[in-house]
XYZ file of C-alpha atoms in Angstrom:
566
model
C 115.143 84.595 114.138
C 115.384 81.728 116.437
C 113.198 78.354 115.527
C 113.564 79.092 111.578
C 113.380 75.462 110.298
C 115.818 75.542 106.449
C 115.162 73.588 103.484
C 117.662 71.012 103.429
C 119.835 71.797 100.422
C 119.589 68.397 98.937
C 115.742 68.811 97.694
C 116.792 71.064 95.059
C 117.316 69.752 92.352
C 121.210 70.527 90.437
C 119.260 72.680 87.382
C 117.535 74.748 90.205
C 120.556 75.117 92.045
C 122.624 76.308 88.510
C 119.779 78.749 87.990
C 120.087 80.294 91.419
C 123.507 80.921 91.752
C 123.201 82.387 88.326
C 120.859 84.872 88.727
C 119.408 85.063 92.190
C 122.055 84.461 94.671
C 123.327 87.744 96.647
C 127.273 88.303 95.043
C 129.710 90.559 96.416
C 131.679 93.510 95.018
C 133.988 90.894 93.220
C 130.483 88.915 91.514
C 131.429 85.562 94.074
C 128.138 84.625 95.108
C 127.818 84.778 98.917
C 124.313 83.417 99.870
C 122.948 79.964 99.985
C 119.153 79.355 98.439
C 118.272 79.014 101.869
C 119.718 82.329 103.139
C 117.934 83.921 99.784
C 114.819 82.374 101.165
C 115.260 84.046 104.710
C 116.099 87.653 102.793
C 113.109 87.410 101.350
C 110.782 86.270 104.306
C 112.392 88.866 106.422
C 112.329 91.708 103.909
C 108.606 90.812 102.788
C 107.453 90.656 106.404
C 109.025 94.168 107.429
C 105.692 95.213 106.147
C 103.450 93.979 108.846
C 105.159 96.693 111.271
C 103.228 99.375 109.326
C 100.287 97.742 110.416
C 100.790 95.935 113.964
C 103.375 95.240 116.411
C 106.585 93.131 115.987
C 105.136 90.217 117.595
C 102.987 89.977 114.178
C 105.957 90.509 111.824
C 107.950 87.686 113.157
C 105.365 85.440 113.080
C 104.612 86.146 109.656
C 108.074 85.958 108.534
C 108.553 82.453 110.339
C 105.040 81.499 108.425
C 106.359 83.078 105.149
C 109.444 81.251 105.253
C 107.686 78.133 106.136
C 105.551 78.538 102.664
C 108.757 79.516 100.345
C 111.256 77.117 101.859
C 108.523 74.486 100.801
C 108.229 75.293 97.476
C 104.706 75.863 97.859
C 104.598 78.906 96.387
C 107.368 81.418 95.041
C 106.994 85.087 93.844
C 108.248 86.374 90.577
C 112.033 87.172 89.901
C 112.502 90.515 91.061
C 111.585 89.858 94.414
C 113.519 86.933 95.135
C 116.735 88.881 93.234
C 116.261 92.294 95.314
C 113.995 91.434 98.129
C 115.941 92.829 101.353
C 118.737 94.309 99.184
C 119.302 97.963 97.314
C 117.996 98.899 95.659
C 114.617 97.013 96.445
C 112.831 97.057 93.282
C 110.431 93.754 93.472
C 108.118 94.313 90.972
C 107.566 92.468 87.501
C 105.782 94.461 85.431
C 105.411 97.340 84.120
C 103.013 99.594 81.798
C 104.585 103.075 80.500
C 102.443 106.019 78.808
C 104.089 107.178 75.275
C 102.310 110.286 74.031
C 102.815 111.888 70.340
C 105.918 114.239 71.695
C 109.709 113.973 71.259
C 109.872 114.774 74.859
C 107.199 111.653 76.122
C 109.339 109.434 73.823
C 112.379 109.829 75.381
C 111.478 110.240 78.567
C 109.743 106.781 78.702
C 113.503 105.267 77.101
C 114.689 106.829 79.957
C 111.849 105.674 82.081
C 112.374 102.222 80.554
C 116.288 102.035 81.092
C 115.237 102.468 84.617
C 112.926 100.341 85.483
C 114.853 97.514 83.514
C 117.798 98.047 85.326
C 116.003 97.222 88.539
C 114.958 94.194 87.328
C 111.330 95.033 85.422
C 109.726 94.038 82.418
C 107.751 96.893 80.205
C 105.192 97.215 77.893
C 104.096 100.277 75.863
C 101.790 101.209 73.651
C 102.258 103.045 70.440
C 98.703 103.738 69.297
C 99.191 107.595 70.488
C 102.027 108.294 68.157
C 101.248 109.833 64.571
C 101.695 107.384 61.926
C 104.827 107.712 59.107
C 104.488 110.817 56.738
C 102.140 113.022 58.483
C 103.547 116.483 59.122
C 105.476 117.877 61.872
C 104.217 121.444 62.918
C 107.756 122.831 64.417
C 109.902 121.380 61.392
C 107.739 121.158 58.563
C 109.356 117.467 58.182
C 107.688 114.485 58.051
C 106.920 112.096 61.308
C 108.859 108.678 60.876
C 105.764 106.459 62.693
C 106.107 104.475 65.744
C 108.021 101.584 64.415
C 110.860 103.771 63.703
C 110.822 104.335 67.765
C 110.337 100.777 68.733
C 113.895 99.995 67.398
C 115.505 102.830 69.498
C 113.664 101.427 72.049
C 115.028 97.884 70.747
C 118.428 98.857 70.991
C 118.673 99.996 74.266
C 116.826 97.353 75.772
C 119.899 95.032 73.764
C 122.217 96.828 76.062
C 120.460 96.895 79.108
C 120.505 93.888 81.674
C 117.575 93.387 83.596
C 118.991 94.653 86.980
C 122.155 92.860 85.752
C 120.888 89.315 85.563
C 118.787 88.806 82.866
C 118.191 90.772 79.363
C 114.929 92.819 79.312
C 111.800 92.498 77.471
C 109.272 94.509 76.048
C 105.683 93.956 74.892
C 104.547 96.635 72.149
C 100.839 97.283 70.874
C 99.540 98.824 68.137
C 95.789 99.444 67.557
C 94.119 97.542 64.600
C 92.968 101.064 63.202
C 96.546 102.765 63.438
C 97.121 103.998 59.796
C 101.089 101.926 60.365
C 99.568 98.648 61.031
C 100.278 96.302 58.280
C 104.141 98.016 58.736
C 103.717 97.141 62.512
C 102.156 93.384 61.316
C 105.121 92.964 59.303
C 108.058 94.434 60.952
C 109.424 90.898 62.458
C 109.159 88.875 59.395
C 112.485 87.846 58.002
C 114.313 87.675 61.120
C 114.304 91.822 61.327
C 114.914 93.505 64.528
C 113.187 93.950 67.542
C 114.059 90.811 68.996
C 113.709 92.309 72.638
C 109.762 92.847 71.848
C 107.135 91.273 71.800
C 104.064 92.466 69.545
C 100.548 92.621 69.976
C 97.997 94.049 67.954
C 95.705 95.798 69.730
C 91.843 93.598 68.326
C 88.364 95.263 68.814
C 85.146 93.459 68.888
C 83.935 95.661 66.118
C 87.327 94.695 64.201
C 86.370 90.779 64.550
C 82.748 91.096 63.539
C 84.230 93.317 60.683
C 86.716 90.231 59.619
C 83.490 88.014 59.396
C 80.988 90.112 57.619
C 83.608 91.246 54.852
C 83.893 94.774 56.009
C 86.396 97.831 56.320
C 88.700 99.227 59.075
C 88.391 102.844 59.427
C 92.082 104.050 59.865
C 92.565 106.536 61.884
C 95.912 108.306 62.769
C 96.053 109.942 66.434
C 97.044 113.620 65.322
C 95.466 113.865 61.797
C 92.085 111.748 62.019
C 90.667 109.986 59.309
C 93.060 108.242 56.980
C 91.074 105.367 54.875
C 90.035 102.474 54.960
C 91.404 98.752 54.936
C 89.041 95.450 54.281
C 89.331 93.875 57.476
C 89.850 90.328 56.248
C 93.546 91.265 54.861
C 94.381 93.183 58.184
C 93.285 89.636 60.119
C 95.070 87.502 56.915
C 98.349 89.470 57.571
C 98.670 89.294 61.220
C 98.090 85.448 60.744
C 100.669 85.103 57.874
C 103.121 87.174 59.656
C 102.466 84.793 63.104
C 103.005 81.567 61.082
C 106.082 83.156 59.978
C 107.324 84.471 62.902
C 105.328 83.922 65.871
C 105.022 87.735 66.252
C 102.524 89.376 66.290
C 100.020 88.175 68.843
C 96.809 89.511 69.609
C 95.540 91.468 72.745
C 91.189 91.346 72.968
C 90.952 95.232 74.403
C 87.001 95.121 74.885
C 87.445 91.878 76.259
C 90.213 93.626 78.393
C 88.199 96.799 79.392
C 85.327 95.181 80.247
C 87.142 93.525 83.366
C 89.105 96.533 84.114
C 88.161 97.014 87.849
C 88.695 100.798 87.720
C 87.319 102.000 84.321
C 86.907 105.500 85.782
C 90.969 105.895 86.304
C 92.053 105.642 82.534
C 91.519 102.806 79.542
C 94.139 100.202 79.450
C 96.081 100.284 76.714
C 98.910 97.307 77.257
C 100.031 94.442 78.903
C 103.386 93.728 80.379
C 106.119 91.657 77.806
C 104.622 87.974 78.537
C 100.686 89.736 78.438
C 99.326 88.422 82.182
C 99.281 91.894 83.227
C 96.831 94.794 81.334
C 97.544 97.769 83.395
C 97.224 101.430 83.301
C 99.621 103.672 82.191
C 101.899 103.620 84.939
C 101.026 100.755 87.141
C 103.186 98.130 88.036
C 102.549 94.873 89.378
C 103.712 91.609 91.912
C 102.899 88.185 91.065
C 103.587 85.068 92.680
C 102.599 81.459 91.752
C 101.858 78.249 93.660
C 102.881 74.997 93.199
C 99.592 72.871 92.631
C 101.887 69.831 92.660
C 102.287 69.986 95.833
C 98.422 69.948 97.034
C 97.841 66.761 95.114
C 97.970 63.094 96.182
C 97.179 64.207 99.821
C 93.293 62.956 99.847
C 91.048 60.296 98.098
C 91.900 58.938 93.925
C 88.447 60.372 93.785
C 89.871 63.916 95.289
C 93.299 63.933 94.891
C 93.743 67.805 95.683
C 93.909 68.873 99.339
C 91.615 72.230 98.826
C 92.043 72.963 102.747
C 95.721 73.427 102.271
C 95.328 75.070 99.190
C 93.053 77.497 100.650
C 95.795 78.780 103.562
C 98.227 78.679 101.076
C 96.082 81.347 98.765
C 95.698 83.406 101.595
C 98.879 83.350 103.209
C 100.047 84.287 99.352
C 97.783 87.102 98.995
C 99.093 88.699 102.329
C 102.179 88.126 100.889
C 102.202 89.678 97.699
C 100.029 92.928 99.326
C 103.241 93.246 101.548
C 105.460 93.371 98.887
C 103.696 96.587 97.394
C 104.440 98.196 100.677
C 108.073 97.267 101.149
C 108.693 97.640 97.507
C 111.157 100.362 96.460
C 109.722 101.671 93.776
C 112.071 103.474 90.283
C 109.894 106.283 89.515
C 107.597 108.365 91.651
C 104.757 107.608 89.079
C 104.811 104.378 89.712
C 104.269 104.022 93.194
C 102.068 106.893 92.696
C 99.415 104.438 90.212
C 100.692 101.405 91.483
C 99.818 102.154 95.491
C 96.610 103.717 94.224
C 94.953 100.329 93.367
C 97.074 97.623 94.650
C 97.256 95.423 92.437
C 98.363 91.495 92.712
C 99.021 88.815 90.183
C 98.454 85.543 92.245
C 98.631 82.483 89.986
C 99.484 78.402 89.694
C 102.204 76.462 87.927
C 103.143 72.873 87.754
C 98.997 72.806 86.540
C 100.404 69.726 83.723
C 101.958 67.508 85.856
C 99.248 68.117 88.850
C 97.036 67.026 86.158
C 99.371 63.753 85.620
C 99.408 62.971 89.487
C 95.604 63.320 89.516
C 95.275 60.952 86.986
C 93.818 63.319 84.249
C 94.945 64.054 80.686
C 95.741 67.003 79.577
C 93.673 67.845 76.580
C 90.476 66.058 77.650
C 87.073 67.666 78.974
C 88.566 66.506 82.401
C 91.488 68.599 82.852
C 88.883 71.425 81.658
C 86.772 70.378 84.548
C 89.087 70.665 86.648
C 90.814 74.020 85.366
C 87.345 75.466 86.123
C 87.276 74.247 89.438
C 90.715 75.218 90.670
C 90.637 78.926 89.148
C 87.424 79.439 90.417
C 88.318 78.273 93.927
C 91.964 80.037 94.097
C 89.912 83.121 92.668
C 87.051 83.312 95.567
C 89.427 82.587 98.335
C 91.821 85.311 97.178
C 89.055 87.843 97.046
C 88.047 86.427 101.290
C 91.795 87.235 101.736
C 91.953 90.803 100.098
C 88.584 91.294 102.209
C 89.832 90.280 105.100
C 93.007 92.689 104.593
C 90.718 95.502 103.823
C 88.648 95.228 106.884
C 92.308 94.881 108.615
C 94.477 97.557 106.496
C 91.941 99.766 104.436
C 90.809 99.352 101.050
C 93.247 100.413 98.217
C 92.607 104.386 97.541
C 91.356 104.342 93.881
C 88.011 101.763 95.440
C 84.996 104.215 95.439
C 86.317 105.129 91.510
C 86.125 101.008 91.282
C 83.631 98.454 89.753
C 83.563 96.934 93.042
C 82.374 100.246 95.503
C 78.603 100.368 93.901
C 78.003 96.566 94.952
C 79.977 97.470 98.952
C 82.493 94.739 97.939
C 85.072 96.283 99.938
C 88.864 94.764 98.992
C 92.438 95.218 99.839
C 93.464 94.814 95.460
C 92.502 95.828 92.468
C 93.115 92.793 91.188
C 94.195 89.751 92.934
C 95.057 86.738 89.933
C 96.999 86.297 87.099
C 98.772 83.477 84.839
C 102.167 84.269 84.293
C 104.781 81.975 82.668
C 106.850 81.247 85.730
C 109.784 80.274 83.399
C 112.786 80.049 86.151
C 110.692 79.800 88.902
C 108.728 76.934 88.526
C 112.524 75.608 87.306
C 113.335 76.622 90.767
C 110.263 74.521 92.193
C 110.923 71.358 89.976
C 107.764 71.865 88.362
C 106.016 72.362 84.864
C 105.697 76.198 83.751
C 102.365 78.167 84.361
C 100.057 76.254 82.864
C 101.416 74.962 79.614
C 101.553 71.419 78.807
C 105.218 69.521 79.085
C 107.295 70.781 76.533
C 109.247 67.808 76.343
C 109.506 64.690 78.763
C 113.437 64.889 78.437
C 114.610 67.999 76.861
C 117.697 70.090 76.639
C 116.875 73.704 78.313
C 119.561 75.626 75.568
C 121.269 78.798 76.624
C 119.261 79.539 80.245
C 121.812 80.639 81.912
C 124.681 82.437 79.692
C 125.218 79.814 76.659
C 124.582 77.133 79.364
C 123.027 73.969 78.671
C 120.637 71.734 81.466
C 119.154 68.557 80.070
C 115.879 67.155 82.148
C 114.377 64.684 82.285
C 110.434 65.244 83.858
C 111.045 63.429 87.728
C 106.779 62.529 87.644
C 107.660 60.689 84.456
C 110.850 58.849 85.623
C 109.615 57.946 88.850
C 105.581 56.509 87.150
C 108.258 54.809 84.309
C 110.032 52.862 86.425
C 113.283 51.093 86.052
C 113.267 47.318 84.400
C 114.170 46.327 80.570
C 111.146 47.888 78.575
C 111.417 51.120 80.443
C 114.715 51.382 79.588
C 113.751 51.086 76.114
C 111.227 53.171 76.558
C 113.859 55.507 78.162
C 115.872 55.394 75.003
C 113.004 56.348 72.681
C 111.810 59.099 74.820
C 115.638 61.036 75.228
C 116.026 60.940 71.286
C 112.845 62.347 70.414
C 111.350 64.207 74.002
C 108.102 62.239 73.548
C 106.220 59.087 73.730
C 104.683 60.090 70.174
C 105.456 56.954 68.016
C 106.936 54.456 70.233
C 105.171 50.583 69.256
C 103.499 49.031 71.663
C 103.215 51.369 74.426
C 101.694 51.796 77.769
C 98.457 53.878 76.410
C 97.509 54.823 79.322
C 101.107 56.367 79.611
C 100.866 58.366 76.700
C 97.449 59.342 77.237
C 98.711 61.397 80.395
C 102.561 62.459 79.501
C 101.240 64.526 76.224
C 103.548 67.279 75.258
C 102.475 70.257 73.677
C 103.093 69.521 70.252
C 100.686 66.249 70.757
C 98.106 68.846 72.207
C 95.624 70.374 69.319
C 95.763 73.884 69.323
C 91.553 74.114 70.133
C 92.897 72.593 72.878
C 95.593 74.900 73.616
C 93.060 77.855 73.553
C 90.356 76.021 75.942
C 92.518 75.766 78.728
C 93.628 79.124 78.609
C 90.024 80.150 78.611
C 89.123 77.703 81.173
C 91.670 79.840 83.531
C 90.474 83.337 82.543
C 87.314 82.769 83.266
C 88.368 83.261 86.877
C 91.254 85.091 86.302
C 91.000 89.250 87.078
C 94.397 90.344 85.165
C 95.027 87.689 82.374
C 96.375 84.322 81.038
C 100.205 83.889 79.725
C 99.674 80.961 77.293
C 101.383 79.600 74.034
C 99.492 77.593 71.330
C 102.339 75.701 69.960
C 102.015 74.384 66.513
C 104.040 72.015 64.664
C 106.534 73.193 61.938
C 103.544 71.747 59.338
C 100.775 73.533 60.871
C 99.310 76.674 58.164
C 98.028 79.626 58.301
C 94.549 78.803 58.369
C 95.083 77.057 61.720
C 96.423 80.087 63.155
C 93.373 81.898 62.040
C 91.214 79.672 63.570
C 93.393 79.600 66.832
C 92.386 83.609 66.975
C 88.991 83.231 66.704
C 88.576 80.966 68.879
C 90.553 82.998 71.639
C 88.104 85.852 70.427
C 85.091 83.974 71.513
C 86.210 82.047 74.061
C 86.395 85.246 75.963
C 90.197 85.378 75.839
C 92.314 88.700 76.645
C 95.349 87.854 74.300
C 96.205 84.799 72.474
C 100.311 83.648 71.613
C 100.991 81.363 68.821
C 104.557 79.722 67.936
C 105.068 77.217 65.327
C 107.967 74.887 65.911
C 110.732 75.813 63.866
């Protein structure tokens, strides 16, 4: 396309460019990579655009793909892995995640390892829930054995996952649940401790409302397995006590709110959602899959007033243009299994979220765990969240709502809209690498940190740019410099800049009630859900991780990940 304008190559930085040609680039037969970041960028813009010629003329497709090229090449915004892997290539899976039904037969189990091999081939991530199988000992009708219970099933599913690469690039993940009234869940709450397997899952347990109000009042879980009913009763207090021993052991499992969940799920009426996709942004239905994408709030701040750093007029084209975007993906997308394009085309659904939200918070002057950055949390969700939903109207009114709308929350109230859902937090782990920016919305991890094994056994050491460049370069920043490289923090260097270490926190210097507000701060406005760690220092016990719960609980939360350091 003539009048394309390229990013030049020296504005990435060197880890960015080591994690592209690592995972991203296009390689030929012989695995020499033979595209430049720049040419990825086009692939994408082109592919992604290809859409708008279901809809209108070609006229409209290459002006989109010129305006979608415009907002990658910046680094305003990126969308998740798979689409900037397979975007434009074969065989065009661009998805993320993924939700799989398991139901209490042989032949459901294997067909979703199957189902699973496949979709993590192409470059997904999967979640499942186990709740529907029968629990260990109860008896099998055709062989008069007895059933081995679902964790015996995770670790086939375990072991395939170990020798499948997601779509050849990077290892796959899974999330599994498990209700709180399965009669396997203290096996399921304990199954990670000691370094066991399943180190390609992560696990949730599956938390009622009734189940927290039971922890509080003293009372009993009525177990119940899915084939044979009725199978006791456990005091809900050691249930709660033995998730958070087995977290502060092993940072597995976490917990997943599912009334908290149902209550925002837009189309109650097609099914109850179960799971969440491995990192837990994403609660879908059996079946659905879904595209996320994430902007770069750096990039929107230091444009106005020190009284309003963030330019909310940019930030505002950006969300829509994004939104288009990501809607376009679900009709290029190629999709593994008829199922899934089946469920996913039925409701649409889009993940749009932020990263780089710590070190926008640095350039706007504000610190991280203060009432401040909660403000303004609260402001930005709320705004990205009510200008996505003009932009999924607007793309109803131009392209039809998605099919599964008069089953949906929003068809009683005449909201008409092009998604399901339209925002999500994910993690953004490689891409906001790619976009020289702080992950999601988690604090720094470090202000100079070693990034071990990314890519292959690999190492890239980093040192934050915001805090280099506000650090500046004579004697005592240098020594300042020194302290910071040896220990990745400002955290007990004598006579500092306060102000300094006020703003460049890291989350280890963050409490974890502070941890937990943000997070609920974001999914307040947030339709899918919030991809958040509490870290905790190595010292921190188990009580702490049982108040870290219940806060997430009534904070209004949909799932809550802890991991102590060490």
């Amino acid at each position: 396309m003539a009048g394309r304008h390229h990013k030049p190559a020296t504005l990435w930085s060197e880890n960015a460019l080591q994690v592209l040609r690592a995972r991203y680039l296009r390689r030929n037969a012989s695995g020499t990579v033979i595209e430049t970041p720049e040419q990825m960028l086009e692939r994408v813009a082109r592919a992604v655009s290809a859409a708008e010629l279901v809809y209108g003329p070609a006229s409209s497709a290459q002006f989109w793909e010129q305006r979608f090229h415009n907002m990658l090449a910046s680094l305003d915004f990126l969308p998740n892995s798979p689409t900037l892997m397979n975007a434009g290539l074969r065989p065009g899976q661009l998805s993320a995640c993924f939700v799989l039904p398991i139901e209490d037969t042989l032949e459901s189990i294997f067909e979703a390892l199957s189902n699973m091999a496949t979709i993590q081939s192409s470059g997904g991530g999967t979640g499942f829930s186990f709740s529907r199988l029968r629990s260990r000992g109860q008896p099998l009708r055709s062989t008069g054995g007895m059933a081995s219970g679902p964790i015996s099933f995770m670790k086939i599913f375990d072991s395939a996952t170990e020798n499948i690469r997601l779509g050849g690039r990077r290892r796959g993940a899974n999330m599994a649940v498990l209700r709180v009234d399965h009669p396997d869940i203290l096996e399921f709450i304990d199954c990670k401790r000691g370094n066991r397997a399943l180190s390609n899952f992560n696990l949730s347990v599956a938390i009622t409302d009734a189940f927290m109000s039971a922890v509080t009042s003293g009372g009993r879980v009525q177990l119940r397995d899915p084939v044979g009913g009725n199978a006791g009763h456990l005091p809900a207090r050691k249930i709660f006590d033995r998730i958070c021993e087995a977290t502060w052991e092993s940072g597995d499992p976490g917990l997943v709110f599912l009334d908290t969940i149902q209550r925002a799920n837009p189309t109650p009426n097609d099914g109850i959602i179960e799971s969440t996709n491995p990192c837990g942004e994403v609660p879908l239905l059996p079946w659905e899959s879904c595209n996320l994408g994430s902007i770069n709030l750096t990039h929107f701040m230091g444009a106005r007033s020190a009284q309003e750093p963030m330019d909310w007029e940019r930030l505002r084209q950006t969300v829509h243009d994004a939104v288009r975007f990501l809607d376009d993906v679900i009709t290029v997308n190629r999709y593994p299994l008829p199922e899934v394009q089946r469920a996913t085309e039925q409701r649409r659904k889009i993940g749009l979220g932020v990263m780089g939200f710590a070190e926008a918070c640095i350039l706007g002057g504000i610190a991280y765990d203060s009432r401040a950055a909660l403000a303004f949390a609260d402001k930005l969700m709320k705004f990205i969240a009510a200008e996505a939903r003009h932009a999924s109207a607007g793309l109803a009114k131009e392209r039809g709502t998605f099919p599964a709308w008069q089953r949906s929350r929003y068809a009683p109230a005449g909201l008409k809209l092009r998604n399901a859902t339209l925002t999500s937090i994910a993690p953004t782990g490689t891409i906001s690498l790619i976009a020289g920016t702080s992950p999601g919305i988690e604090p720094l991890f470090g202000l100079a940190y070693r990034r071990v094994g990314v890519l292959e056994g690999q190492n890239l050491v980093e040192l934050n740019p915001i805090f280099a460049r506000t650090l500046g370069s004579n004697a005592k920043a240098r020594k300042v410099l020194e302290h910071v490289t040896r220990t990745g923090s400002l955290a007990g260097i004598r006579g500092g800049n306060t102000e300094l270490q006020r703003l460049f926190v890291t989350a280890l210097q963050v409490s974890p009630e502070w941890h937990v507000r943000i997070q609920a701060s974001f999914q307040r406005y947030v339709d899918n859900a919030v991809s958040k760690t509490v870290n905790l220092p190595a010292s921190a016990s188990v009580e702490q991780v049982s108040s870290v719960y219940r806060l997430a609980h009534r904070l209004g939360c949909k799932g809550i990940t802890i991991f102590r350091q060490g």
